[in-house]
């Protein structure tokens, strides 16, 4: 049985339908990459799984439990943590206070504490008393990841974590994922950077216009296949 699964997932913003029958599975300890252009439905998928967007109860299951209609705090308490697009740090709080918020509502003890987060991202220890939004974009992203890890999640959802960051910063952030995975978390990474996604994923899903257009392992999918699934046209 998959740890996390969506079955025929649909999602709406009012009368606008954003997802059309999306099926994905995530096994324990696995890393999935969700790729696609802007408007493909990637962030809507993450919002649905995390409980930020309500769905039909039977369209999402986690560890055998139907969670599609659960609100975000209950989803987080079960062990699914979200690193949202844009980071969404609290500007009135310090780095350390932003990190500590991540453990509220989840009583499970595990590897991730302030100390282990600072070991993962040493620059945050140096900046721990600074306002969270006074950091560089890359450092803020580290805070957002650390905040999610503080709940010791079984599934870590990462929505567009490289967006707007310099390549050297992206490299430093992605260097943390093997350690995160080694500590037992399954990871779902939403990415527009196809090359980066292929480096870290066990499997990938490509989305276009709210539908899954391609799935497979990086070594079994050609760039031509990805191009076709990503843009809906065949590469020359």
mmCIF file of C-alpha atoms in Angstrom, residues 25-147:
data_model
loop_
_atom_site.group_PDB
_atom_site.id
_atom_site.type_symbol
_atom_site.label_atom_id
_atom_site.label_comp_id
_atom_site.label_asym_id
_atom_site.label_seq_id
_atom_site.Cartn_x
_atom_site.Cartn_y
_atom_site.Cartn_z
ATOM 1 C CA UNK A 25 1.189 7.493 -5.426
ATOM 2 C CA UNK A 26 4.055 8.066 -3.001
ATOM 3 C CA UNK A 27 5.777 5.230 -1.183
ATOM 4 C CA UNK A 28 7.518 5.523 2.172
ATOM 5 C CA UNK A 29 11.031 6.950 1.773
ATOM 6 C CA UNK A 30 10.459 7.891 -1.861
ATOM 7 C CA UNK A 31 11.128 11.213 -3.585
ATOM 8 C CA UNK A 32 8.656 12.343 -6.228
ATOM 9 C CA UNK A 33 9.076 15.304 -8.543
ATOM 10 C CA UNK A 34 6.017 17.049 -9.957
ATOM 11 C CA UNK A 35 6.930 19.090 -13.023
ATOM 12 C CA UNK A 36 4.967 21.287 -15.382
ATOM 13 C CA UNK A 37 4.620 24.831 -16.630
ATOM 14 C CA UNK A 38 2.856 27.652 -14.803
ATOM 15 C CA UNK A 39 -0.830 26.878 -14.458
ATOM 16 C CA UNK A 40 -0.358 23.125 -14.815
ATOM 17 C CA UNK A 41 -2.017 22.440 -11.461
ATOM 18 C CA UNK A 42 1.098 21.560 -9.452
ATOM 19 C CA UNK A 43 0.473 23.971 -6.582
ATOM 20 C CA UNK A 44 -3.216 23.086 -6.510
ATOM 21 C CA UNK A 45 -2.192 19.452 -6.065
ATOM 22 C CA UNK A 46 0.023 20.417 -3.119
ATOM 23 C CA UNK A 47 -2.731 22.557 -1.583
ATOM 24 C CA UNK A 48 -5.160 19.671 -1.891
ATOM 25 C CA UNK A 49 -2.863 17.130 -0.269
ATOM 26 C CA UNK A 50 -1.946 19.492 2.575
ATOM 27 C CA UNK A 51 -5.574 20.286 3.393
ATOM 28 C CA UNK A 52 -5.394 23.914 2.339
ATOM 29 C CA UNK A 53 -7.979 23.163 -0.345
ATOM 30 C CA UNK A 54 -10.908 20.908 0.553
ATOM 31 C CA UNK A 55 -11.606 17.877 -1.610
ATOM 32 C CA UNK A 56 -13.803 14.813 -1.534
ATOM 33 C CA UNK A 57 -12.784 12.577 1.409
ATOM 34 C CA UNK A 58 -12.057 9.500 -0.700
ATOM 35 C CA UNK A 59 -9.844 11.289 -3.230
ATOM 36 C CA UNK A 60 -6.759 11.422 -0.973
ATOM 37 C CA UNK A 61 -5.493 8.721 1.367
ATOM 38 C CA UNK A 62 -2.559 8.760 3.762
ATOM 39 C CA UNK A 63 -1.341 5.602 5.438
ATOM 40 C CA UNK A 64 -4.682 3.946 4.682
ATOM 41 C CA UNK A 65 -6.798 6.815 6.025
ATOM 42 C CA UNK A 66 -9.041 8.992 3.844
ATOM 43 C CA UNK A 67 -7.966 12.611 4.360
ATOM 44 C CA UNK A 68 -9.362 14.507 1.377
ATOM 45 C CA UNK A 69 -11.786 16.566 3.457
ATOM 46 C CA UNK A 70 -9.528 17.188 6.465
ATOM 47 C CA UNK A 71 -8.403 20.775 7.206
ATOM 48 C CA UNK A 72 -4.721 21.657 7.090
ATOM 49 C CA UNK A 73 -4.048 21.474 10.873
ATOM 50 C CA UNK A 74 -5.363 17.901 11.021
ATOM 51 C CA UNK A 75 -3.390 16.870 7.952
ATOM 52 C CA UNK A 76 -0.227 18.312 9.497
ATOM 53 C CA UNK A 77 -0.921 16.513 12.777
ATOM 54 C CA UNK A 78 -1.016 13.224 10.868
ATOM 55 C CA UNK A 79 2.478 13.840 9.492
ATOM 56 C CA UNK A 80 2.255 15.827 6.234
ATOM 57 C CA UNK A 81 4.171 19.119 6.263
ATOM 58 C CA UNK A 82 4.194 21.799 3.579
ATOM 59 C CA UNK A 83 6.923 24.169 2.427
ATOM 60 C CA UNK A 84 4.719 26.667 0.585
ATOM 61 C CA UNK A 85 5.570 28.591 -2.537
ATOM 62 C CA UNK A 86 6.835 32.018 -1.474
ATOM 63 C CA UNK A 87 7.964 30.679 1.942
ATOM 64 C CA UNK A 88 5.244 32.548 3.931
ATOM 65 C CA UNK A 89 7.441 33.409 6.924
ATOM 66 C CA UNK A 90 6.130 35.583 9.755
ATOM 67 C CA UNK A 91 7.878 38.977 9.435
ATOM 68 C CA UNK A 92 7.342 39.872 13.094
ATOM 69 C CA UNK A 93 9.150 36.748 14.324
ATOM 70 C CA UNK A 94 12.819 35.830 14.459
ATOM 71 C CA UNK A 95 14.311 32.947 12.529
ATOM 72 C CA UNK A 96 14.176 30.748 15.614
ATOM 73 C CA UNK A 97 10.589 31.708 16.401
ATOM 74 C CA UNK A 98 9.570 30.906 12.826
ATOM 75 C CA UNK A 99 11.206 27.494 13.186
ATOM 76 C CA UNK A 100 9.514 26.764 16.504
ATOM 77 C CA UNK A 101 6.070 27.410 15.005
ATOM 78 C CA UNK A 102 6.589 24.317 12.865
ATOM 79 C CA UNK A 103 6.194 21.905 15.765
ATOM 80 C CA UNK A 104 2.898 23.287 17.065
ATOM 81 C CA UNK A 105 0.027 20.858 16.619
ATOM 82 C CA UNK A 106 2.281 17.816 16.156
ATOM 83 C CA UNK A 107 3.399 15.981 19.288
ATOM 84 C CA UNK A 108 5.530 13.265 17.654
ATOM 85 C CA UNK A 109 9.174 13.291 18.687
ATOM 86 C CA UNK A 110 11.834 12.596 16.114
ATOM 87 C CA UNK A 111 15.150 13.603 14.612
ATOM 88 C CA UNK A 112 14.307 17.191 13.807
ATOM 89 C CA UNK A 113 14.891 19.745 16.558
ATOM 90 C CA UNK A 114 16.317 23.254 16.564
ATOM 91 C CA UNK A 115 19.779 21.772 16.962
ATOM 92 C CA UNK A 116 19.481 19.369 14.038
ATOM 93 C CA UNK A 117 17.953 22.081 11.837
ATOM 94 C CA UNK A 118 20.936 24.303 12.640
ATOM 95 C CA UNK A 119 23.251 21.423 11.748
ATOM 96 C CA UNK A 120 21.440 21.018 8.432
ATOM 97 C CA UNK A 121 21.531 24.761 7.690
ATOM 98 C CA UNK A 122 24.404 26.274 9.756
ATOM 99 C CA UNK A 123 23.740 29.823 8.545
ATOM 100 C CA UNK A 124 20.431 29.793 10.386
ATOM 101 C CA UNK A 125 22.198 29.363 13.704
ATOM 102 C CA UNK A 126 24.143 32.549 12.983
ATOM 103 C CA UNK A 127 20.924 34.369 12.020
ATOM 104 C CA UNK A 128 18.611 32.821 14.594
ATOM 105 C CA UNK A 129 17.809 36.136 16.318
ATOM 106 C CA UNK A 130 17.264 38.051 13.077
ATOM 107 C CA UNK A 131 13.758 38.721 11.736
ATOM 108 C CA UNK A 132 12.873 35.846 9.425
ATOM 109 C CA UNK A 133 12.174 38.108 6.461
ATOM 110 C CA UNK A 134 15.432 40.062 6.896
ATOM 111 C CA UNK A 135 17.377 37.134 5.413
ATOM 112 C CA UNK A 136 18.278 36.505 1.792
ATOM 113 C CA UNK A 137 15.798 34.578 -0.325
ATOM 114 C CA UNK A 138 17.809 31.389 -0.066
ATOM 115 C CA UNK A 139 18.142 31.682 3.702
ATOM 116 C CA UNK A 140 14.420 32.310 4.014
ATOM 117 C CA UNK A 141 13.812 29.146 2.042
ATOM 118 C CA UNK A 142 16.010 27.253 4.494
ATOM 119 C CA UNK A 143 13.847 28.621 7.330
ATOM 120 C CA UNK A 144 10.696 27.488 5.538
ATOM 121 C CA UNK A 145 12.114 23.984 5.067
ATOM 122 C CA UNK A 146 13.334 23.888 8.660
ATOM 123 C CA UNK A 147 9.943 25.016 9.942
#
